[in-house]
């Protein structure tokens, strides 16, 4: 046994060396994150820079990612999200980056992809075990050291003490914030100056970064087998060829009535009954019709499973194709309803997202037809839908919907000669820097002088806010820099005035002075 011990140590040497490199890389990333984010004014392009550093570290230290096709695709997606965050960070880009980089480290550990639903469960489990991964690794490392003579010592108690010590620090910090008595007691201690700049808050921030980084550099060792594809199939009792045929016949007739009315009033612009406007007709039907299309898709999934008697019936398949076609037309009508409503009122980010969601519903219905035609499984349909949704989300992460909405509203505003709704300056104010370009364009148009003064104040305010953010610690973004430079160039070219009035209301009007209440 003593002869075998040197061999065990030699074999463990490279593993310990690799572990040490990952530990040093994690420490370096925590130090970089501390420098970039702790007490920063904003989370700007630095978020993308840190994400890129984490991704490069994972690629360098986890060779299986570079050898796996799935891992490389996920890593490429994470790189795209990091670039988007350098351009202009957002919660969607951040969430997609974290999803992609976790897939990059987990995909090489699975024999095949399987069901995307299974991967959602795996990612959730991966996230839930994040706080415990460093403790498990420390416990494994110390257990390995105990097997080597002379290696065990006081460090063997570290896993036992880590949880109570860290937990106590966390709860003390929270109680100090919540209870003024405890807070005052720690007032002379916080920020616990063990060394310059150290504080409980900073230590917790380091711990948070370490947990995130370590989970990428040291993912879980095993990935479970994919779920059985048949487990995703929906089953309804009492389904027969006769019942499904009669149902599809009745459904097609009902949908034909609804689509006929849309053709008569919505698509052709025909006169509606007295007392009903096109905007009301459009708004009342938008979301219920989408729910109808989703229920139709669910019915088809439940009644036409591949290999079933209903799916084998040629007549039923024909009825299904006609009904799905009617549902796609129904979704198109719903999108037209939303567009009519936008023209009557205004465009918002939420309404753009609603149109995108409706398009996704239409794609999902078409995929159901493809599944029936090709005899694909429920797993294939789920993966295809999630892949389509992921592509749309990745595209949306790089698009400034607020800028699109602001530009549309300015071009179609009645005050600017358009045929749309009246301009809502408070909504432009809420959009922040996204409305800067459209405001410059609006101020350059022949508009009433009273409106011009309000727009001028709002444009100057947005420029000042964007400039302050760009100059603040951690707030610089590539999109912000380009947007501010374009605004300065347009202002100089069109000789727009510098407005230095104090803060006003969100619509640019002067706040009314508060009248003093009479004394009693």
Short mmCIF file of C-alpha atoms in Angstrom, two decimals:
data_model
loop_
_atom_site.label_atom_id
_atom_site.label_comp_id
_atom_site.label_asym_id
_atom_site.label_seq_id
_atom_site.Cartn_x
_atom_site.Cartn_y
_atom_site.Cartn_z
CA UNK A 1 0.00 0.00 0.00
CA UNK A 2 2.89 2.36 0.76
CA UNK A 3 4.27 1.65 -2.72
CA UNK A 4 1.00 2.69 -4.29
CA UNK A 5 0.84 5.97 -2.34
CA UNK A 6 3.37 7.89 -4.50
CA UNK A 7 1.44 6.85 -7.60
CA UNK A 8 -1.79 8.19 -6.09
CA UNK A 9 -0.04 11.44 -5.24
CA UNK A 10 1.40 11.72 -8.75
CA UNK A 11 -2.01 11.17 -10.27
CA UNK A 12 -3.56 13.74 -7.96
CA UNK A 13 -0.89 16.32 -8.76
CA UNK A 14 -2.28 17.57 -12.09
CA UNK A 15 -5.81 17.62 -10.62
CA UNK A 16 -4.62 19.75 -7.71
CA UNK A 17 -2.73 21.99 -10.12
CA UNK A 18 -5.84 22.46 -12.30
CA UNK A 19 -7.94 23.13 -9.21
CA UNK A 20 -5.42 25.77 -8.10
CA UNK A 21 -5.54 27.49 -11.49
CA UNK A 22 -9.34 27.64 -11.31
CA UNK A 23 -9.13 29.02 -7.80
CA UNK A 24 -6.69 31.73 -8.92
CA UNK A 25 -8.87 32.53 -11.94
CA UNK A 26 -11.93 32.83 -9.70
CA UNK A 27 -10.04 35.14 -7.33
CA UNK A 28 -8.92 37.28 -10.29
CA UNK A 29 -12.49 37.53 -11.62
CA UNK A 30 -13.79 38.48 -8.18
CA UNK A 31 -11.12 41.20 -7.95
CA UNK A 32 -12.08 42.48 -11.41
CA UNK A 33 -15.78 42.41 -10.51
CA UNK A 34 -15.08 44.29 -7.29
CA UNK A 35 -13.25 46.95 -9.25
CA UNK A 36 -15.94 47.25 -11.91
CA UNK A 37 -19.15 47.01 -9.92
CA UNK A 38 -18.76 47.66 -6.20
CA UNK A 39 -20.40 51.03 -5.44
CA UNK A 40 -20.46 51.85 -9.15
CA UNK A 41 -22.89 54.56 -10.26
CA UNK A 42 -24.33 52.39 -13.03
CA UNK A 43 -23.89 48.98 -14.64
CA UNK A 44 -22.80 49.91 -18.15
CA UNK A 45 -20.47 48.28 -20.66
CA UNK A 46 -18.48 46.94 -17.71
CA UNK A 47 -21.15 44.26 -17.35
CA UNK A 48 -20.36 42.98 -20.83
CA UNK A 49 -16.61 43.19 -20.18
CA UNK A 50 -16.93 41.07 -17.04
CA UNK A 51 -19.17 38.59 -18.89
CA UNK A 52 -16.58 38.28 -21.66
CA UNK A 53 -13.85 37.67 -19.08
CA UNK A 54 -15.88 34.93 -17.42
CA UNK A 55 -16.57 33.29 -20.78
CA UNK A 56 -12.89 33.37 -21.81
CA UNK A 57 -11.93 31.86 -18.45
CA UNK A 58 -14.44 29.04 -18.91
CA UNK A 59 -13.18 28.33 -22.44
CA UNK A 60 -9.56 28.32 -21.29
CA UNK A 61 -10.06 26.15 -18.20
CA UNK A 62 -12.74 23.75 -19.43
CA UNK A 63 -11.37 21.91 -22.47
CA UNK A 64 -14.58 19.88 -22.91
CA UNK A 65 -16.38 23.04 -24.04
CA UNK A 66 -13.94 23.45 -26.93
CA UNK A 67 -14.37 19.80 -27.91
CA UNK A 68 -18.18 19.83 -27.87
CA UNK A 69 -20.30 21.15 -30.72
CA UNK A 70 -23.14 22.02 -28.34
CA UNK A 71 -20.73 23.66 -25.92
CA UNK A 72 -19.25 25.83 -28.68
CA UNK A 73 -22.70 26.88 -29.92
CA UNK A 74 -23.71 27.86 -26.38
CA UNK A 75 -20.38 29.66 -25.86
CA UNK A 76 -20.91 31.56 -29.12
CA UNK A 77 -24.36 32.59 -27.93
CA UNK A 78 -22.86 33.76 -24.63
CA UNK A 79 -20.25 35.78 -26.56
CA UNK A 80 -23.06 37.44 -28.55
CA UNK A 81 -24.88 38.34 -25.31
CA UNK A 82 -21.66 39.75 -23.83
CA UNK A 83 -21.22 41.93 -26.93
CA UNK A 84 -24.83 43.13 -26.59
CA UNK A 85 -24.13 44.11 -22.96
CA UNK A 86 -21.08 46.09 -24.06
CA UNK A 87 -23.30 47.82 -26.61
CA UNK A 88 -26.12 48.50 -24.13
CA UNK A 89 -26.69 46.23 -21.11
CA UNK A 90 -30.14 45.02 -20.17
CA UNK A 91 -31.79 42.38 -18.01
CA UNK A 92 -32.75 40.28 -21.03
CA UNK A 93 -29.19 40.16 -22.38
CA UNK A 94 -27.86 39.36 -18.90
CA UNK A 95 -30.36 36.53 -18.37
CA UNK A 96 -29.64 35.06 -21.79
CA UNK A 97 -25.88 35.25 -21.18
CA UNK A 98 -26.19 33.40 -17.89
CA UNK A 99 -28.39 30.76 -19.52
CA UNK A 100 -25.95 30.33 -22.42
CA UNK A 101 -22.78 30.09 -20.35
CA UNK A 102 -24.35 27.52 -18.03
CA UNK A 103 -25.42 25.49 -21.06
CA UNK A 104 -21.87 25.77 -22.39
CA UNK A 105 -20.43 24.06 -19.31
CA UNK A 106 -23.22 21.49 -18.95
CA UNK A 107 -23.88 20.39 -22.54
CA UNK A 108 -20.51 18.57 -22.92
CA UNK A 109 -21.49 16.38 -19.95
CA UNK A 110 -24.60 14.95 -21.67
CA UNK A 111 -24.55 12.19 -24.28
CA UNK A 112 -27.36 13.85 -26.23
CA UNK A 113 -29.49 16.96 -25.94
CA UNK A 114 -32.88 15.29 -25.53
CA UNK A 115 -35.75 17.47 -24.38
CA UNK A 116 -35.36 21.20 -23.81
CA UNK A 117 -37.81 20.83 -20.90
CA UNK A 118 -35.33 18.48 -19.23
CA UNK A 119 -32.60 21.07 -19.71
CA UNK A 120 -34.75 23.74 -18.09
CA UNK A 121 -35.04 21.47 -15.05
CA UNK A 122 -31.29 20.81 -15.07
CA UNK A 123 -30.51 24.53 -15.25
CA UNK A 124 -32.90 25.22 -12.37
CA UNK A 125 -31.21 22.51 -10.27
CA UNK A 126 -27.82 23.90 -11.31
CA UNK A 127 -28.85 27.35 -10.04
CA UNK A 128 -30.31 26.06 -6.76
CA UNK A 129 -27.10 24.22 -5.86
CA UNK A 130 -24.88 27.26 -6.62
CA UNK A 131 -24.47 28.40 -2.98
CA UNK A 132 -23.28 24.95 -1.90
CA UNK A 133 -20.78 24.17 -4.65
CA UNK A 134 -17.73 25.82 -3.01
CA UNK A 135 -18.47 24.00 0.26
CA UNK A 136 -18.77 20.66 -1.53
CA UNK A 137 -15.52 21.25 -3.40
CA UNK A 138 -13.75 22.26 -0.18
CA UNK A 139 -15.05 19.15 1.55
CA UNK A 140 -13.85 16.90 -1.31
CA UNK A 141 -10.45 18.57 -1.31
CA UNK A 142 -9.99 18.15 2.43
CA UNK A 143 -11.22 14.56 2.27
CA UNK A 144 -8.56 13.86 -0.34
CA UNK A 145 -5.89 15.52 1.84
CA UNK A 146 -6.81 13.29 4.77
CA UNK A 147 -5.82 10.27 2.73
CA UNK A 148 -2.29 11.65 2.46
CA UNK A 149 -0.07 11.26 5.57
CA UNK A 150 0.73 14.53 7.32
CA UNK A 151 -1.80 16.57 5.36
CA UNK A 152 -4.68 16.73 7.83
CA UNK A 153 -4.83 19.59 10.30
CA UNK A 154 -7.01 22.45 11.49
CA UNK A 155 -8.08 23.08 7.90
CA UNK A 156 -10.23 19.96 8.10
CA UNK A 157 -12.69 21.96 10.22
CA UNK A 158 -13.20 24.59 7.47
CA UNK A 159 -16.28 22.98 5.87
CA UNK A 160 -17.91 22.64 9.30
CA UNK A 161 -17.27 26.28 10.21
CA UNK A 162 -17.88 27.88 6.81
CA UNK A 163 -21.68 27.70 6.80
CA UNK A 164 -22.30 28.95 10.37
CA UNK A 165 -19.72 31.74 10.07
CA UNK A 166 -20.91 33.01 6.69
CA UNK A 167 -24.56 32.61 7.69
CA UNK A 168 -24.02 34.52 10.92
CA UNK A 169 -22.29 37.37 9.07
CA UNK A 170 -25.17 37.56 6.60
CA UNK A 171 -27.88 37.64 9.28
CA UNK A 172 -25.96 40.15 11.39
CA UNK A 173 -25.69 42.44 8.39
CA UNK A 174 -29.43 42.13 7.58
CA UNK A 175 -30.44 42.71 11.22
CA UNK A 176 -28.13 45.73 11.41
CA UNK A 177 -29.97 47.18 8.43
CA UNK A 178 -33.44 46.31 9.75
CA UNK A 179 -33.06 47.08 13.49
CA UNK A 180 -31.79 50.55 14.49
CA UNK A 181 -30.60 49.30 17.89
CA UNK A 182 -28.38 46.64 16.32
CA UNK A 183 -27.36 49.08 13.60
CA UNK A 184 -26.28 51.68 16.15
CA UNK A 185 -24.36 49.05 18.08
CA UNK A 186 -22.41 48.21 14.94
CA UNK A 187 -22.17 51.87 13.91
CA UNK A 188 -18.66 52.26 15.23
CA UNK A 189 -17.59 48.91 13.75
CA UNK A 190 -19.15 49.04 10.29
CA UNK A 191 -17.46 49.05 7.85
CA UNK A 192 -15.21 46.79 9.96
CA UNK A 193 -11.93 48.25 8.76
CA UNK A 194 -9.71 45.18 8.94
CA UNK A 195 -7.99 46.81 6.02
CA UNK A 196 -8.70 49.89 3.96
CA UNK A 197 -12.03 49.69 2.13
CA UNK A 198 -13.18 46.42 3.70
CA UNK A 199 -16.77 46.08 4.92
CA UNK A 200 -19.34 43.41 5.56
CA UNK A 201 -21.22 44.59 2.49
CA UNK A 202 -18.09 44.29 0.37
CA UNK A 203 -17.33 40.81 1.74
CA UNK A 204 -20.86 39.69 0.86
CA UNK A 205 -20.41 41.14 -2.61
CA UNK A 206 -17.18 39.14 -3.02
CA UNK A 207 -18.98 36.01 -1.85
CA UNK A 208 -21.78 36.61 -4.35
CA UNK A 209 -19.33 36.99 -7.22
CA UNK A 210 -17.35 33.94 -6.11
CA UNK A 211 -20.47 31.77 -6.08
CA UNK A 212 -21.40 32.83 -9.62
CA UNK A 213 -17.90 32.45 -11.01
CA UNK A 214 -17.17 29.16 -9.27
CA UNK A 215 -20.38 27.61 -10.60
CA UNK A 216 -19.13 28.20 -14.14
CA UNK A 217 -15.53 27.11 -13.56
CA UNK A 218 -16.55 24.08 -11.45
CA UNK A 219 -19.99 22.86 -12.67
CA UNK A 220 -21.69 19.77 -11.30
CA UNK A 221 -19.94 16.54 -12.23
CA UNK A 222 -22.94 14.61 -13.56
CA UNK A 223 -25.82 15.39 -15.90
CA UNK A 224 -28.85 13.12 -15.68
CA UNK A 225 -30.34 11.25 -18.61
CA UNK A 226 -32.91 13.10 -20.75
CA UNK A 227 -36.53 12.45 -19.99
CA UNK A 228 -38.49 9.94 -22.04
CA UNK A 229 -39.99 11.82 -25.03
CA UNK A 230 -43.29 10.01 -24.59
CA UNK A 231 -43.64 11.69 -21.20
CA UNK A 232 -44.44 14.99 -22.91
CA UNK A 233 -47.42 13.71 -24.85
CA UNK A 234 -50.85 14.94 -23.75
CA UNK A 235 -53.65 12.43 -23.27
CA UNK A 236 -57.39 13.24 -23.12
CA UNK A 237 -59.95 10.62 -22.08
CA UNK A 238 -62.78 9.79 -24.46
CA UNK A 239 -60.94 10.88 -27.60
CA UNK A 240 -62.03 8.97 -30.69
CA UNK A 241 -61.97 9.44 -34.44
CA UNK A 242 -65.68 10.33 -34.46
CA UNK A 243 -65.46 12.88 -31.63
CA UNK A 244 -62.38 14.58 -33.07
CA UNK A 245 -63.92 14.70 -36.57
CA UNK A 246 -67.14 16.30 -35.29
CA UNK A 247 -65.18 18.72 -33.10
CA UNK A 248 -62.98 19.87 -35.97
CA UNK A 249 -65.99 20.28 -38.26
CA UNK A 250 -67.80 22.45 -35.67
CA UNK A 251 -64.65 24.41 -34.84
CA UNK A 252 -63.96 25.17 -38.49
CA UNK A 253 -67.51 26.52 -38.95
CA UNK A 254 -67.26 28.74 -35.85
CA UNK A 255 -63.84 30.07 -36.85
CA UNK A 256 -65.12 30.74 -40.37
CA UNK A 257 -67.77 33.08 -38.92
CA UNK A 258 -65.18 34.99 -36.87
CA UNK A 259 -62.71 35.24 -39.76
CA UNK A 260 -65.52 36.30 -42.10
CA UNK A 261 -66.40 39.19 -39.79
CA UNK A 262 -62.74 40.21 -39.65
CA UNK A 263 -62.58 40.18 -43.44
CA UNK A 264 -65.71 42.33 -43.66
CA UNK A 265 -64.84 44.94 -41.04
CA UNK A 266 -61.15 44.72 -40.14
CA UNK A 267 -59.32 43.94 -43.37
CA UNK A 268 -61.65 45.77 -45.77
CA UNK A 269 -62.30 48.74 -43.47
CA UNK A 270 -66.06 48.39 -43.76
CA UNK A 271 -68.46 50.47 -41.67
CA UNK A 272 -69.07 49.11 -38.18
CA UNK A 273 -72.39 49.24 -36.34
CA UNK A 274 -73.32 52.64 -34.96
CA UNK A 275 -71.55 53.51 -31.74
CA UNK A 276 -68.52 51.23 -32.32
CA UNK A 277 -65.19 52.57 -33.56
CA UNK A 278 -62.48 50.59 -35.34
CA UNK A 279 -60.17 51.20 -32.35
CA UNK A 280 -62.73 49.62 -29.99
CA UNK A 281 -63.28 46.71 -32.38
CA UNK A 282 -59.53 46.18 -32.58
CA UNK A 283 -58.79 46.48 -28.87
CA UNK A 284 -61.57 44.26 -27.53
CA UNK A 285 -60.58 41.23 -29.60
CA UNK A 286 -56.79 41.21 -29.47
CA UNK A 287 -55.95 39.12 -26.42
CA UNK A 288 -59.03 36.81 -26.31
CA UNK A 289 -58.32 35.75 -29.90
CA UNK A 290 -54.71 34.89 -29.05
CA UNK A 291 -56.01 32.77 -26.15
CA UNK A 292 -58.35 31.08 -28.64
CA UNK A 293 -55.45 30.24 -30.95
CA UNK A 294 -53.44 28.80 -28.05
CA UNK A 295 -56.36 26.61 -26.98
CA UNK A 296 -56.70 25.41 -30.55
CA UNK A 297 -53.06 24.39 -30.62
CA UNK A 298 -53.43 22.57 -27.29
CA UNK A 299 -56.45 20.67 -28.62
CA UNK A 300 -54.53 19.51 -31.68
CA UNK A 301 -51.57 18.41 -29.55
CA UNK A 302 -53.81 16.39 -27.25
CA UNK A 303 -55.91 14.69 -29.91
CA UNK A 304 -53.42 14.01 -32.70
CA UNK A 305 -50.45 12.31 -31.10
CA UNK A 306 -48.07 10.61 -33.54
CA UNK A 307 -49.05 7.00 -34.08
CA UNK A 308 -52.58 7.43 -32.70
CA UNK A 309 -55.74 6.41 -34.54
CA UNK A 310 -56.83 10.03 -34.93
CA UNK A 311 -53.48 11.08 -36.40
CA UNK A 312 -53.73 8.24 -38.93
CA UNK A 313 -57.09 9.49 -40.27
CA UNK A 314 -56.61 11.41 -43.51
CA UNK A 315 -59.91 13.32 -43.10
CA UNK A 316 -58.97 14.46 -39.60
CA UNK A 317 -55.57 15.65 -40.81
CA UNK A 318 -57.24 17.68 -43.56
CA UNK A 319 -59.67 19.25 -41.08
CA UNK A 320 -56.71 20.06 -38.81
CA UNK A 321 -54.77 21.75 -41.61
CA UNK A 322 -57.79 23.91 -42.47
CA UNK A 323 -58.36 24.77 -38.81
CA UNK A 324 -54.71 25.62 -38.19
CA UNK A 325 -54.83 27.80 -41.32
CA UNK A 326 -57.86 29.60 -39.87
CA UNK A 327 -56.02 30.04 -36.59
CA UNK A 328 -53.01 31.56 -38.37
CA UNK A 329 -55.38 33.95 -40.14
CA UNK A 330 -56.96 34.70 -36.75
CA UNK A 331 -53.53 35.61 -35.36
CA UNK A 332 -52.86 37.83 -38.40
CA UNK A 333 -56.20 39.57 -37.76
CA UNK A 334 -55.22 40.04 -34.12
CA UNK A 335 -51.94 41.65 -35.19
CA UNK A 336 -53.88 43.95 -37.52
CA UNK A 337 -56.20 44.83 -34.63
CA UNK A 338 -53.19 45.81 -32.55
CA UNK A 339 -51.75 47.89 -35.40
CA UNK A 340 -55.08 49.70 -35.82
CA UNK A 341 -55.14 50.37 -32.09
CA UNK A 342 -51.59 51.76 -32.26
CA UNK A 343 -52.56 54.09 -35.11
CA UNK A 344 -55.54 55.35 -33.11
CA UNK A 345 -53.52 55.88 -29.94
CA UNK A 346 -49.72 55.44 -29.84
CA UNK A 347 -46.92 52.90 -29.98
CA UNK A 348 -45.36 51.54 -26.78
CA UNK A 349 -42.68 48.98 -26.01
CA UNK A 350 -45.33 46.62 -24.62
CA UNK A 351 -47.36 46.78 -27.85
CA UNK A 352 -44.28 45.99 -29.94
CA UNK A 353 -43.60 42.99 -27.71
CA UNK A 354 -47.24 41.94 -28.07
CA UNK A 355 -46.86 41.89 -31.87
CA UNK A 356 -43.72 39.80 -31.54
CA UNK A 357 -45.53 37.40 -29.22
CA UNK A 358 -48.41 37.05 -31.70
CA UNK A 359 -45.95 36.22 -34.47
CA UNK A 360 -44.46 33.52 -32.22
CA UNK A 361 -47.94 32.05 -31.69
CA UNK A 362 -48.42 31.88 -35.47
CA UNK A 363 -45.06 30.13 -35.89
CA UNK A 364 -46.02 27.66 -33.15
CA UNK A 365 -49.24 26.80 -34.99
CA UNK A 366 -47.33 26.21 -38.23
CA UNK A 367 -44.89 23.95 -36.35
CA UNK A 368 -47.85 21.89 -35.15
CA UNK A 369 -48.79 21.26 -38.79
CA UNK A 370 -45.22 20.29 -39.59
CA UNK A 371 -45.18 17.91 -36.65
CA UNK A 372 -48.37 16.18 -37.85
CA UNK A 373 -47.17 16.02 -41.44
CA UNK A 374 -43.76 14.57 -40.55
CA UNK A 375 -44.89 12.46 -37.58
CA UNK A 376 -42.53 14.18 -35.13
CA UNK A 377 -42.64 13.70 -31.35
CA UNK A 378 -43.71 16.14 -28.64
CA UNK A 379 -40.05 16.67 -27.76
CA UNK A 380 -39.33 17.82 -31.31
CA UNK A 381 -42.21 20.31 -31.15
CA UNK A 382 -41.09 21.65 -27.77
CA UNK A 383 -37.48 22.02 -28.89
CA UNK A 384 -38.52 23.73 -32.12
CA UNK A 385 -40.73 26.23 -30.26
CA UNK A 386 -38.07 27.00 -27.66
CA UNK A 387 -35.42 27.39 -30.36
CA UNK A 388 -37.68 29.88 -32.17
CA UNK A 389 -38.38 31.76 -28.93
CA UNK A 390 -34.65 31.82 -28.09
CA UNK A 391 -33.83 33.28 -31.51
CA UNK A 392 -36.45 36.00 -31.04
CA UNK A 393 -35.22 36.81 -27.52
CA UNK A 394 -31.60 37.01 -28.67
CA UNK A 395 -32.64 39.42 -31.40
CA UNK A 396 -34.78 41.44 -28.98
CA UNK A 397 -31.85 41.79 -26.57
CA UNK A 398 -30.01 43.87 -29.17
CA UNK A 399 -33.01 46.01 -30.20
CA UNK A 400 -34.05 49.25 -28.47
CA UNK A 401 -37.83 48.96 -28.60
CA UNK A 402 -38.23 52.27 -26.77
CA UNK A 403 -36.30 54.02 -29.56
CA UNK A 404 -38.59 52.46 -32.17
CA UNK A 405 -41.71 53.50 -30.23
CA UNK A 406 -40.43 57.05 -29.66
CA UNK A 407 -39.57 57.52 -33.34
CA UNK A 408 -42.96 56.21 -34.48
CA UNK A 409 -44.89 58.40 -32.03
CA UNK A 410 -42.97 61.53 -33.07
CA UNK A 411 -43.45 60.87 -36.79
CA UNK A 412 -47.19 60.24 -36.43
CA UNK A 413 -48.02 62.84 -33.76
CA UNK A 414 -50.77 65.29 -34.62
CA UNK A 415 -48.66 68.18 -33.36
CA UNK A 416 -45.99 67.27 -35.92
CA UNK A 417 -48.44 67.01 -38.83
CA UNK A 418 -49.14 63.30 -38.52
CA UNK A 419 -52.44 61.45 -38.29
CA UNK A 420 -51.77 59.61 -35.04
CA UNK A 421 -52.60 60.40 -31.44
CA UNK A 422 -51.49 63.50 -29.58
CA UNK A 423 -47.88 63.37 -28.42
CA UNK A 424 -47.31 62.11 -24.88
CA UNK A 425 -44.17 63.94 -23.73
CA UNK A 426 -44.27 62.24 -20.32
CA UNK A 427 -43.94 58.86 -22.05
CA UNK A 428 -40.94 60.19 -23.99
CA UNK A 429 -39.53 61.38 -20.67
CA UNK A 430 -39.90 57.88 -19.18
CA UNK A 431 -38.02 56.36 -22.13
CA UNK A 432 -34.84 58.15 -21.06
CA UNK A 433 -32.01 58.40 -23.62
CA UNK A 434 -33.95 56.22 -26.09
CA UNK A 435 -36.12 59.25 -26.92
CA UNK A 436 -33.19 61.63 -27.50
CA UNK A 437 -32.95 61.21 -31.28
CA UNK A 438 -36.72 61.56 -31.88
CA UNK A 439 -36.79 64.63 -29.60
CA UNK A 440 -34.06 66.29 -31.69
CA UNK A 441 -36.08 65.47 -34.82
CA UNK A 442 -39.29 66.84 -33.29
CA UNK A 443 -37.62 70.05 -32.14
CA UNK A 444 -36.39 70.65 -35.70
CA UNK A 445 -39.90 70.50 -37.15
CA UNK A 446 -42.33 73.43 -37.56
CA UNK A 447 -44.28 72.99 -34.32
CA UNK A 448 -46.02 75.56 -32.07
CA UNK A 449 -43.62 77.69 -30.03
CA UNK A 450 -45.13 76.62 -26.70
CA UNK A 451 -44.55 72.95 -27.60
CA UNK A 452 -41.07 73.73 -28.93
CA UNK A 453 -40.00 75.18 -25.56
CA UNK A 454 -41.22 72.09 -23.74
CA UNK A 455 -39.53 69.73 -26.22
CA UNK A 456 -36.32 71.78 -26.03
CA UNK A 457 -36.23 71.48 -22.26
CA UNK A 458 -36.88 67.73 -22.45
CA UNK A 459 -34.19 67.22 -25.12
CA UNK A 460 -31.62 69.16 -23.09
CA UNK A 461 -32.57 67.25 -19.96
CA UNK A 462 -32.11 63.88 -21.69
CA UNK A 463 -28.75 64.98 -23.09
CA UNK A 464 -27.55 66.07 -19.65
CA UNK A 465 -28.73 62.84 -18.04
CA UNK A 466 -27.05 60.72 -20.71
CA UNK A 467 -23.81 62.71 -20.45
CA UNK A 468 -23.80 62.29 -16.66
CA UNK A 469 -24.40 58.57 -16.98
CA UNK A 470 -21.63 58.18 -19.55
CA UNK A 471 -19.19 60.00 -17.28
CA UNK A 472 -20.30 58.19 -14.10
CA UNK A 473 -18.37 55.24 -12.71
CA UNK A 474 -19.31 52.13 -14.66
CA UNK A 475 -22.05 53.84 -16.67
CA UNK A 476 -20.39 54.15 -20.09
CA UNK A 477 -21.92 52.17 -22.95
CA UNK A 478 -21.08 52.06 -26.63
CA UNK A 479 -24.68 52.83 -27.62
CA UNK A 480 -24.82 55.74 -25.20
CA UNK A 481 -21.59 57.19 -26.60
CA UNK A 482 -22.86 56.97 -30.19
CA UNK A 483 -26.26 58.35 -29.22
CA UNK A 484 -24.78 61.34 -27.38
CA UNK A 485 -22.31 62.11 -30.21
CA UNK A 486 -25.14 61.98 -32.78
CA UNK A 487 -27.28 64.29 -30.64
CA UNK A 488 -24.45 66.84 -30.24
CA UNK A 489 -23.81 66.76 -33.99
CA UNK A 490 -27.50 67.23 -34.83
CA UNK A 491 -27.90 70.04 -32.28
CA UNK A 492 -24.89 71.89 -33.71
CA UNK A 493 -25.96 71.35 -37.32
CA UNK A 494 -29.55 72.53 -36.71
CA UNK A 495 -28.49 75.27 -34.26
CA UNK A 496 -30.86 74.15 -31.54
CA UNK A 497 -30.75 76.24 -28.35
CA UNK A 498 -29.17 75.32 -25.05
CA UNK A 499 -31.97 75.19 -22.48
CA UNK A 500 -30.76 75.72 -18.91
CA UNK A 501 -34.09 76.10 -17.11
CA UNK A 502 -34.47 74.26 -13.76
CA UNK A 503 -36.27 70.97 -13.49
CA UNK A 504 -39.78 70.92 -14.91
CA UNK A 505 -42.66 68.47 -15.09
CA UNK A 506 -42.24 65.35 -17.22
CA UNK A 507 -44.08 67.03 -20.14
CA UNK A 508 -41.85 70.10 -20.00
CA UNK A 509 -44.39 72.38 -18.36
CA UNK A 510 -43.40 74.68 -15.49
CA UNK A 511 -44.46 73.28 -12.10
CA UNK A 512 -47.16 75.29 -10.39
CA UNK A 513 -46.05 76.85 -7.11
CA UNK A 514 -47.67 75.24 -4.10
CA UNK A 515 -50.19 77.54 -2.49
CA UNK A 516 -49.82 77.89 1.24
CA UNK A 517 -52.75 76.52 3.17
CA UNK A 518 -54.51 79.04 5.42
CA UNK A 519 -53.53 78.92 9.06
CA UNK A 520 -56.10 77.70 11.49
#
